[in-house]
PDB file of C-alpha atoms in Angstrom:
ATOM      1  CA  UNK M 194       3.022 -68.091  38.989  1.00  0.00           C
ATOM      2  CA  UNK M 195       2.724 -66.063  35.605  1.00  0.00           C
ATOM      3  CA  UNK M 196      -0.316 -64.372  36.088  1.00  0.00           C
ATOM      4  CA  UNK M 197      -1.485 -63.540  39.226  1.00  0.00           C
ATOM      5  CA  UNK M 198      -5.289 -63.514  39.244  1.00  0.00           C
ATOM      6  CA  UNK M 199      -6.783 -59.980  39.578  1.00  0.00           C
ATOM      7  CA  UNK M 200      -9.283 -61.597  42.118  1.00  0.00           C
ATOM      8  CA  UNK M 201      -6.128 -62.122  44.519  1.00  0.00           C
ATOM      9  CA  UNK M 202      -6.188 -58.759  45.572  1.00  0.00           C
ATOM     10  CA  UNK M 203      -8.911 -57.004  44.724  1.00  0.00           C
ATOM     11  CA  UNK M 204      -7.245 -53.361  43.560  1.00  0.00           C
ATOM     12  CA  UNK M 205      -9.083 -50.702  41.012  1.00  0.00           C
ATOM     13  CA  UNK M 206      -7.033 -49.430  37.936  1.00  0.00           C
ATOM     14  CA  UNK M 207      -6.247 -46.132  38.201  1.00  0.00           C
ATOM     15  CA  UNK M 208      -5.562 -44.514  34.972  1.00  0.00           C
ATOM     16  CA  UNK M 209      -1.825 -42.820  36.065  1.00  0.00           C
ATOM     17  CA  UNK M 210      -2.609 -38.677  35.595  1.00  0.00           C
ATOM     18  CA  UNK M 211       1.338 -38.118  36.439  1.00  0.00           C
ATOM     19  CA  UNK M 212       1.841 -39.527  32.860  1.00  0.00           C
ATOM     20  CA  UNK M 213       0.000 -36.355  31.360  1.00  0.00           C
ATOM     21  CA  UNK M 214       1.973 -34.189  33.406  1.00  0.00           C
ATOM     22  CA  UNK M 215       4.433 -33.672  30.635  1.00  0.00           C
ATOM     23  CA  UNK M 216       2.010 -32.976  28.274  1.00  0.00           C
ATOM     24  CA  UNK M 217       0.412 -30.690  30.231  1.00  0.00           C
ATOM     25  CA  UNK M 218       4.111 -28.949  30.302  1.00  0.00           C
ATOM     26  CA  UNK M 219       4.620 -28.445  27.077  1.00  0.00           C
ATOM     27  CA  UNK M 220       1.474 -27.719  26.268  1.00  0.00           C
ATOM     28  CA  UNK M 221       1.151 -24.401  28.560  1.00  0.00           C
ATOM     29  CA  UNK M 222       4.931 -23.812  27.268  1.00  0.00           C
ATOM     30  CA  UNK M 223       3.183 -23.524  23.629  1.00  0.00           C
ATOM     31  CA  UNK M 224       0.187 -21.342  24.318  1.00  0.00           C
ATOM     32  CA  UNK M 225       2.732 -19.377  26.524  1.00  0.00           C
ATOM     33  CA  UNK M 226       4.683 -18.927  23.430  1.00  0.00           C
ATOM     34  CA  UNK M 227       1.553 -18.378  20.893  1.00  0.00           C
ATOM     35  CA  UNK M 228       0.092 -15.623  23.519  1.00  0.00           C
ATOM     36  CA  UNK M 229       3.416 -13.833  23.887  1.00  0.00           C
ATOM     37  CA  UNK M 230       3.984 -14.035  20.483  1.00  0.00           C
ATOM     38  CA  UNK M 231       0.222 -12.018  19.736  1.00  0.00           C
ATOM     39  CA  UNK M 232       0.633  -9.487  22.653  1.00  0.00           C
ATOM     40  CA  UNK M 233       3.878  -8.489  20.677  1.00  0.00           C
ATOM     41  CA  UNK M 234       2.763  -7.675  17.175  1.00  0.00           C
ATOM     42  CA  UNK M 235      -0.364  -5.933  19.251  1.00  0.00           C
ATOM     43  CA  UNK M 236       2.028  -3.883  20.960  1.00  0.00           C
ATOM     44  CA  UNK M 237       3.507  -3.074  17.088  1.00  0.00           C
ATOM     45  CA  UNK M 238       0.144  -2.596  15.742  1.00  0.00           C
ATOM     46  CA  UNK M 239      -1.327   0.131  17.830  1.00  0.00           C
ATOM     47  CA  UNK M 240      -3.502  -2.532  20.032  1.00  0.00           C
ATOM     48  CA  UNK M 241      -4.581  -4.245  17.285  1.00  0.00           C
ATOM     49  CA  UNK M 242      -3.878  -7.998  16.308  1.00  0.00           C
ATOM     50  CA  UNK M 243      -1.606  -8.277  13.332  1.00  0.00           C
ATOM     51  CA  UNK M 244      -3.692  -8.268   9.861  1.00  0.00           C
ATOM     52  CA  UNK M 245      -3.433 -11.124   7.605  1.00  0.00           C
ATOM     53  CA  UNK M 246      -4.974 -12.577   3.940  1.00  0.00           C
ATOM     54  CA  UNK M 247      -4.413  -9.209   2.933  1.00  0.00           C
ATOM     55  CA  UNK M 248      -4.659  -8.915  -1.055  1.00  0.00           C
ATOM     56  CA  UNK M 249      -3.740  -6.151  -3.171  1.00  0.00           C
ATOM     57  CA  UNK M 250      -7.280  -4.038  -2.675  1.00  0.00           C
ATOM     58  CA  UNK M 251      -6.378  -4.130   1.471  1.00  0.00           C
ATOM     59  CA  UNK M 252      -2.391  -3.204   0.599  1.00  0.00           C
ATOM     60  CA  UNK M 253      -3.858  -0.104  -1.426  1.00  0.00           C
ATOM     61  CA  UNK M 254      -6.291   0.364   1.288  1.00  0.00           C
ATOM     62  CA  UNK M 255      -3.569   0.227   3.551  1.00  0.00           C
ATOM     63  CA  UNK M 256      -1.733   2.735   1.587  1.00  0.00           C
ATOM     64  CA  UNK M 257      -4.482   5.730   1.519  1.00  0.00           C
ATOM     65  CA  UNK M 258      -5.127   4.793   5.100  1.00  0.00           C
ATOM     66  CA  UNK M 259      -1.547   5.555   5.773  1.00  0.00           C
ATOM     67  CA  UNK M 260      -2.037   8.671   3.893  1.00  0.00           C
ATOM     68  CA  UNK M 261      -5.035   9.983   5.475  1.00  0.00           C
ATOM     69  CA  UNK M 262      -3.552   9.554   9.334  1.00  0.00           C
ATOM     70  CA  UNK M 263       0.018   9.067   9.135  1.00  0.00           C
ATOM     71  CA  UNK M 264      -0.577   5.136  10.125  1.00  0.00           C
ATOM     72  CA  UNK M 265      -1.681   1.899   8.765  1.00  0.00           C
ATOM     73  CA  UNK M 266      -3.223   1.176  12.069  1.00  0.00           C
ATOM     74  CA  UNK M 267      -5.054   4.441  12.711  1.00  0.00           C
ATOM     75  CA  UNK M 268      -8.797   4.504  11.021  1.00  0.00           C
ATOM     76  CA  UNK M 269     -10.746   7.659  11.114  1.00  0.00           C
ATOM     77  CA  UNK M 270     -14.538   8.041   9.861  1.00  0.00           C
ATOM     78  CA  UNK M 271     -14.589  11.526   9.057  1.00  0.00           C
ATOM     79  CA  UNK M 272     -16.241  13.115   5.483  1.00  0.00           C
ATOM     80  CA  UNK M 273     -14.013  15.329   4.252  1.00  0.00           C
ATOM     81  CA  UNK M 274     -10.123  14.167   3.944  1.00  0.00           C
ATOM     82  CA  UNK M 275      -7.132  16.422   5.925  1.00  0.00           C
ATOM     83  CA  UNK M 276      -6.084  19.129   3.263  1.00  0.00           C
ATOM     84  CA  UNK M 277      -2.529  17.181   3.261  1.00  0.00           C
ATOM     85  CA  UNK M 278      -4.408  14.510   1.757  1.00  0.00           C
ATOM     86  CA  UNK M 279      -4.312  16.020  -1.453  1.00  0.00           C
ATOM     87  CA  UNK M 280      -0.881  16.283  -2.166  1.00  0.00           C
ATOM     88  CA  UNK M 281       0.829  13.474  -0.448  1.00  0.00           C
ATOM     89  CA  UNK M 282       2.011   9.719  -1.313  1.00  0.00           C
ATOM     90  CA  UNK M 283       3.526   6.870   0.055  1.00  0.00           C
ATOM     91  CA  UNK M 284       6.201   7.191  -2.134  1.00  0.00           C
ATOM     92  CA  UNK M 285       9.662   7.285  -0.798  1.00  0.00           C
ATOM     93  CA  UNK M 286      12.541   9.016  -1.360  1.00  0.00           C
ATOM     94  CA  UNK M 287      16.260   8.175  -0.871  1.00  0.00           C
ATOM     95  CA  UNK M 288      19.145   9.517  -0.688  1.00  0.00           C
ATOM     96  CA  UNK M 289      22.287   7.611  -2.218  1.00  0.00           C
ATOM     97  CA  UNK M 290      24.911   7.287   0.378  1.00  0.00           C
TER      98      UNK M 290
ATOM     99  CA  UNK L  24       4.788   2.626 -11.434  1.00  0.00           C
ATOM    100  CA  UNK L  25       5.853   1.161  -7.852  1.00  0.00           C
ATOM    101  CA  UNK L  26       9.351  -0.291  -7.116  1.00  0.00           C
ATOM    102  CA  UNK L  27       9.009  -3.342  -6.117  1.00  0.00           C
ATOM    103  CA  UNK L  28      11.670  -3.588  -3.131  1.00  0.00           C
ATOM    104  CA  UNK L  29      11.676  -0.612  -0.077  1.00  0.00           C
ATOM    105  CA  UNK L  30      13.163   2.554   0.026  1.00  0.00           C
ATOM    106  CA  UNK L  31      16.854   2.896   1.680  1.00  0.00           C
ATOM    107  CA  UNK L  32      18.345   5.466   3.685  1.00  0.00           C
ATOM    108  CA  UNK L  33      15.012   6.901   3.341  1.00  0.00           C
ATOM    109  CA  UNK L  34      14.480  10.771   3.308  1.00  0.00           C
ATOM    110  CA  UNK L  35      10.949  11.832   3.091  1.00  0.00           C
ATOM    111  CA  UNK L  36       7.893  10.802   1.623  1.00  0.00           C
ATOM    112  CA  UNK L  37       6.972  12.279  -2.102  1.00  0.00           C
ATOM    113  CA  UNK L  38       4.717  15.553  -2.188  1.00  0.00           C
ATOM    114  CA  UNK L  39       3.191  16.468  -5.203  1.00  0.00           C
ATOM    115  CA  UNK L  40       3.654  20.565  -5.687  1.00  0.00           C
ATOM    116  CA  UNK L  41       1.310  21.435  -8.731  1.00  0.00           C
ATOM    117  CA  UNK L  42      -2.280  21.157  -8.492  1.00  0.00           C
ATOM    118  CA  UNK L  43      -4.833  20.303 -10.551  1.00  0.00           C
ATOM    119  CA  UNK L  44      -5.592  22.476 -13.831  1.00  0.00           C
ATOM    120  CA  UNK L  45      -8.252  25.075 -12.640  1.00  0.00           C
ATOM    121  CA  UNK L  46     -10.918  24.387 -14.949  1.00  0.00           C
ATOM    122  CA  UNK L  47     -11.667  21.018 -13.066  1.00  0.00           C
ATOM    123  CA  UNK L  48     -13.965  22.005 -10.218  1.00  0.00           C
ATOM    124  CA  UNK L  49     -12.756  21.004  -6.696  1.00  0.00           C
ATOM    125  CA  UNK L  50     -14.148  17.993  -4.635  1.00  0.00           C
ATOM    126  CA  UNK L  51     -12.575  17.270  -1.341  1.00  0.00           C
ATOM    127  CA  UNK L  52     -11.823  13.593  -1.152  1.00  0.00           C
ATOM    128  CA  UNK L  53     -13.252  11.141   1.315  1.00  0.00           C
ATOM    129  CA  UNK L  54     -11.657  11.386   4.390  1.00  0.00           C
ATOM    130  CA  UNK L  55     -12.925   7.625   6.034  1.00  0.00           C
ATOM    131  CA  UNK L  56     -10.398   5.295   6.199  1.00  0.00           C
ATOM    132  CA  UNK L  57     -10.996   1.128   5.707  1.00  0.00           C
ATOM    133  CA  UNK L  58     -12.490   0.186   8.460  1.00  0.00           C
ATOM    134  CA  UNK L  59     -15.319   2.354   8.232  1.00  0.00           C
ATOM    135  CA  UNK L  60     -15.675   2.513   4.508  1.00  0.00           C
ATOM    136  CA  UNK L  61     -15.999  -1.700   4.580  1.00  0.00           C
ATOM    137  CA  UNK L  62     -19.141  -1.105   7.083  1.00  0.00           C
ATOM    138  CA  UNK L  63     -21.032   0.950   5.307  1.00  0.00           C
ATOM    139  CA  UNK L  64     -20.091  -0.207   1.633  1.00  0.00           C
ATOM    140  CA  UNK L  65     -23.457  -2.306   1.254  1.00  0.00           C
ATOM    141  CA  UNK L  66     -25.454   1.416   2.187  1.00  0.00           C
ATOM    142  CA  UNK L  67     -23.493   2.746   0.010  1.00  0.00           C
ATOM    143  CA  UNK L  68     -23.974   0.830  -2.358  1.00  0.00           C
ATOM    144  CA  UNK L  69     -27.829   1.069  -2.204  1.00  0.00           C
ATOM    145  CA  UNK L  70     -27.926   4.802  -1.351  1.00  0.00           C
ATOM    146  CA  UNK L  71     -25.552   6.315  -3.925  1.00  0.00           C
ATOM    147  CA  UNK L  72     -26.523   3.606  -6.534  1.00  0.00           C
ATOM    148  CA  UNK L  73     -27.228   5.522  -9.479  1.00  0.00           C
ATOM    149  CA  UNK L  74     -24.364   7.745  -9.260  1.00  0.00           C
ATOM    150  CA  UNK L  75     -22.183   4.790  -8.567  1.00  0.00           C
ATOM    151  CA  UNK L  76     -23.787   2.567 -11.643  1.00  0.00           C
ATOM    152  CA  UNK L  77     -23.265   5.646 -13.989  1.00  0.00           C
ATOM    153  CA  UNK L  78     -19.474   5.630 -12.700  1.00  0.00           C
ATOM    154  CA  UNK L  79     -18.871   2.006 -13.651  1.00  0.00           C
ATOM    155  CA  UNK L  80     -20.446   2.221 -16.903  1.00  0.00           C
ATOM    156  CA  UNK L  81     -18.719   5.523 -17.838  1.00  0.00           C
ATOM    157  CA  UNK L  82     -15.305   3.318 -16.378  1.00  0.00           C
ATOM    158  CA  UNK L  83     -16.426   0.665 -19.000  1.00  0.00           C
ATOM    159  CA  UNK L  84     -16.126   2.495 -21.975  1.00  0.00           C
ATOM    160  CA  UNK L  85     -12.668   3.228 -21.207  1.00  0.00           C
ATOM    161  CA  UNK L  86      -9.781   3.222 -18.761  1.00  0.00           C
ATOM    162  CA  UNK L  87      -8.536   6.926 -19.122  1.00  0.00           C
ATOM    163  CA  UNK L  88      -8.813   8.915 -15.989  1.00  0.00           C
ATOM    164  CA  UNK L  89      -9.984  12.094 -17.469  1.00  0.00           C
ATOM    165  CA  UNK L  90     -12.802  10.645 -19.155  1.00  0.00           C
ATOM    166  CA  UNK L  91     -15.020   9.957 -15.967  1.00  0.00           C
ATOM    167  CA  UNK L  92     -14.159  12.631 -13.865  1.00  0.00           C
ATOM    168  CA  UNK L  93     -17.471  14.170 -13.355  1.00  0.00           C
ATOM    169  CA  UNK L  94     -18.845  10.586 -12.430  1.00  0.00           C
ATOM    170  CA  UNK L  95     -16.579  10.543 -10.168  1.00  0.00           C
ATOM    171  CA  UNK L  96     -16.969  13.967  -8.557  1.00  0.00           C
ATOM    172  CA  UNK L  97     -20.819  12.918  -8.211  1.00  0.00           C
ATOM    173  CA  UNK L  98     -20.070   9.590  -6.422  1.00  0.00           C
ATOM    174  CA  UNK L  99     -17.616  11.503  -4.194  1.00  0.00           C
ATOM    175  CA  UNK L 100     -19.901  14.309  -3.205  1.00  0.00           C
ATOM    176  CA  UNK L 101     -22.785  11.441  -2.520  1.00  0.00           C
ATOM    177  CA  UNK L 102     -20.537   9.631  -0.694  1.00  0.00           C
ATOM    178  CA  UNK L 103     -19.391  12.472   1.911  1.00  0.00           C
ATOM    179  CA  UNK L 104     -23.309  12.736   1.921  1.00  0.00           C
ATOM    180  CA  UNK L 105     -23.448   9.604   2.870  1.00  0.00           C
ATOM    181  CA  UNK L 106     -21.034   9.628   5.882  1.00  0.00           C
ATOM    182  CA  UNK L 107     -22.368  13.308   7.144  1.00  0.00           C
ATOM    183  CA  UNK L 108     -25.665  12.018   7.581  1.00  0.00           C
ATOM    184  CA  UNK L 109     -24.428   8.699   9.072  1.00  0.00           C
ATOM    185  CA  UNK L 110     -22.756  10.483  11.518  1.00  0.00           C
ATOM    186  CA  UNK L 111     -25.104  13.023  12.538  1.00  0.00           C
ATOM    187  CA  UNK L 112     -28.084  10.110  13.152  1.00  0.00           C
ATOM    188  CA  UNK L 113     -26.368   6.828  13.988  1.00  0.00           C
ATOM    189  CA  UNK L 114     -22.578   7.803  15.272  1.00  0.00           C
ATOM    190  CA  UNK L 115     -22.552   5.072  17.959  1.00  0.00           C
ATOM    191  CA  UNK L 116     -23.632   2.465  16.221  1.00  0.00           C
ATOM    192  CA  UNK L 117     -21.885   2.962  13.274  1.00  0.00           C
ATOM    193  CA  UNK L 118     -17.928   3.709  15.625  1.00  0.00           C
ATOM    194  CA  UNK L 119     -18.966   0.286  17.334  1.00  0.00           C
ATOM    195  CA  UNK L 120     -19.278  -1.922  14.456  1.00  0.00           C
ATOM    196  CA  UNK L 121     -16.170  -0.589  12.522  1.00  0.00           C
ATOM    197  CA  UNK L 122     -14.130  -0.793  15.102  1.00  0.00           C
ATOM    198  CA  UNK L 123     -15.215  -3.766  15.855  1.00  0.00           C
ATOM    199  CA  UNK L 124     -14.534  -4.943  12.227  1.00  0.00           C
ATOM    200  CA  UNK L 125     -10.958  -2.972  12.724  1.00  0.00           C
ATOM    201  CA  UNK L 126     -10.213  -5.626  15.869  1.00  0.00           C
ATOM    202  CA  UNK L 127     -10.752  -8.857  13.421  1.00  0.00           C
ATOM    203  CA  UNK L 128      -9.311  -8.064  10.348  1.00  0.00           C
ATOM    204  CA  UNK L 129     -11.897  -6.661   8.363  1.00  0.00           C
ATOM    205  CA  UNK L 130     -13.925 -10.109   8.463  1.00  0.00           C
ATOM    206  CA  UNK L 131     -17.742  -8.999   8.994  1.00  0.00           C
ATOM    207  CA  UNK L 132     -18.688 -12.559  10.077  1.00  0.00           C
ATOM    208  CA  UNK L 133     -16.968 -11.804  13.607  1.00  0.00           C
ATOM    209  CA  UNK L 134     -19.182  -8.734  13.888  1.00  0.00           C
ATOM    210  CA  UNK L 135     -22.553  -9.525  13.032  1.00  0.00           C
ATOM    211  CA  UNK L 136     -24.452  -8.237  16.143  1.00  0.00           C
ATOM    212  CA  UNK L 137     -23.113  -4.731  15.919  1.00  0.00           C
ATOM    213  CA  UNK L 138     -23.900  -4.975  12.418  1.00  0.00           C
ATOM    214  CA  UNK L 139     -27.554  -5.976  13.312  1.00  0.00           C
ATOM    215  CA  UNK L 140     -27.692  -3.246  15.314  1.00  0.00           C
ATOM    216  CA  UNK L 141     -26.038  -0.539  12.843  1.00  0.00           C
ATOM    217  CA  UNK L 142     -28.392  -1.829   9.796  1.00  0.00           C
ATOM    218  CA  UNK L 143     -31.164  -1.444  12.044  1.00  0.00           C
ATOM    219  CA  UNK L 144     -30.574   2.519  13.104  1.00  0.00           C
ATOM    220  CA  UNK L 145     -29.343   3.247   9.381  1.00  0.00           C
ATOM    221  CA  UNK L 146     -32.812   1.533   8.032  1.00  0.00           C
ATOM    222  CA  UNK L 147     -35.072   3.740  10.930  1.00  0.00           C
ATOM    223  CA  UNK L 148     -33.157   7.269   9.964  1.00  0.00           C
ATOM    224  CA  UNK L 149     -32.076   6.918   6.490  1.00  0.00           C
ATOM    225  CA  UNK L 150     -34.124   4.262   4.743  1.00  0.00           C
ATOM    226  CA  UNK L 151     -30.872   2.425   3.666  1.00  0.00           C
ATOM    227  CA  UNK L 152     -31.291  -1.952   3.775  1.00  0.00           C
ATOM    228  CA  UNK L 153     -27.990  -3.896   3.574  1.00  0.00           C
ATOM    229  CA  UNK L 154     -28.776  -6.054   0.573  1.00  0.00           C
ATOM    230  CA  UNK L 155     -25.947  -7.877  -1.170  1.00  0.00           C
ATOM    231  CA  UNK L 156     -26.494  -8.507  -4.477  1.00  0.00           C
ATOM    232  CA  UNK L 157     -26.744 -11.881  -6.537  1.00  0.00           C
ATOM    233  CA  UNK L 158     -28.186 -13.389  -3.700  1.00  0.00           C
ATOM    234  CA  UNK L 159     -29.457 -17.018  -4.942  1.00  0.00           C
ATOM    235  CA  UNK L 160     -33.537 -17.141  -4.769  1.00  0.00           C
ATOM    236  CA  UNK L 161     -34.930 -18.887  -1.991  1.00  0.00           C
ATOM    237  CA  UNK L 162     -31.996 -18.510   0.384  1.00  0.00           C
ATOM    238  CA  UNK L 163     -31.322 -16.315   3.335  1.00  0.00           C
ATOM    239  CA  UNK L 164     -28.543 -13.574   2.571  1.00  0.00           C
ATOM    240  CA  UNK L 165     -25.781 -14.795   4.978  1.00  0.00           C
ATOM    241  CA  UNK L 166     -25.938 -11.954   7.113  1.00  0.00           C
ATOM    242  CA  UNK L 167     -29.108 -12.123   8.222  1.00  0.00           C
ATOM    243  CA  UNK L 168     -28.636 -16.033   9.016  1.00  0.00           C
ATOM    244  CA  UNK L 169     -29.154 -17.191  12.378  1.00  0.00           C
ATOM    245  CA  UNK L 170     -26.744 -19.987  12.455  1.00  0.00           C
ATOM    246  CA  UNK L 171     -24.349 -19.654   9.778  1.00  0.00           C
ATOM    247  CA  UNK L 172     -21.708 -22.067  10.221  1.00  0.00           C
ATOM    248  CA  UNK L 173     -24.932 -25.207   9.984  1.00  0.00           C
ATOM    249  CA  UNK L 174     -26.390 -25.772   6.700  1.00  0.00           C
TER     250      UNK L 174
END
């Protein structure tokens, strides 16, 4: 009465996929999110994924590159620097409102 | 001297009006940003090496920037060198592995087949071999490993 031989009727056990269906939900829901989340700071960075680790030697590096083309993101591989390059910072200057 | 928070309401951007005193001689600066400058810093390194060591040791005898100025005029001037020749020989090769190393953060172990490629042209025209110093004996530099990530 309790336990009904499996010999009685002779059935395979199918592991039940529908269970992972869920998973498989919010799974695609979180790539989803990572990818959109990528394509927008590549949209803010000129194409380019986001950079990260940086130290103080890349912020620096970041600086003159921002001097030497207007834009962190920009690179150029030229010899000689832009005559602007000679007398410009990335210092900034307010004006008290 | 930097502030350590950003500027508000900002204006402009600082522009420095007086020059430098005449009787240092003019050098135009380096006009390669990071990306390029990290792919050919090892060729640099070997082809402007004694001008570069004679910089660092003039830098070690004191921290004042007047002091090494002609060093550093030398360095720059073999440096532009550097990059003119680079670009008149090995332009492609050299575009496709920094931006390349632009795409991934500056990391050269995403790049290493452009690199191959790069060290190879720069070594036929110019003589120049990536070596990175304080290698340990006996062991392959990394970059010219072929399977890096196994011991």
């Amino acid at each position: 009465m309790f336990a009904l031989s499996k010999k009685m009727a002779s059935q395979r056990w199918v592991f039940p996929a529908e269970a992972l269906f869920p998973l498989a939900l919010v799974g695609m829901m979180g790539f989803a999110m990572r990818w959109g989340v990528k394509e927008y700071q590549k949209f803010e960075n000129y194409g380019k994924p986001k950079r990260w680790n940086i130290d103080r030697w890349d912020r620096r590096m970041m600086e003159r590159d921002s001097r030497l083309t207007g834009n962190v993101n920009i690179q150029a591989a030229n010899s000689i620097a832009p005559k602007s390059f000679s007398s410009n910072s990335a210092w900034e200057l307010e004006k008290p409102y | 001297m930097t502030t350590h928070r950003e500027g508000i309401f900002v204006d402009s951007l600082w522009v420095e009006k007086t020059s430098l005193p005449s009787d240092i001689p003019h050098v135009d600066e380096v006009g390669s940003t990071s990306a390029p400058l990290a792919s050919i810093a090892f060729h640099f390194g070997s082809y402007c090496k004694d001008y570069n060591d004679d910089f660092m040791l003039c830098k070690d005898e004191g921290r004042d920037p007047r002091h090494c100025l002609k060093e550093g005029r030398k360095v720059t001037r073999c440096a532009q060198d550097l990059i003119t020749r680079l670009k008149q020989h090995c332009e492609k090769q050299w575009t496709e592995h920094w931006q390349c190393l632009d795409v991934n953060n500056q990391q050269y172990w995403h790049c290493r087949p452009q690199e191959k490629v790069f060290n190879e042209c720069a070594f036929k025209n110019l003589g120049i071999v990536k070596i990175i110093p304080e290698t340990p004996e006996g062991t392959t530099p990394i970059h010219l490993k072929d399977k890096p990530l196994f011991k």
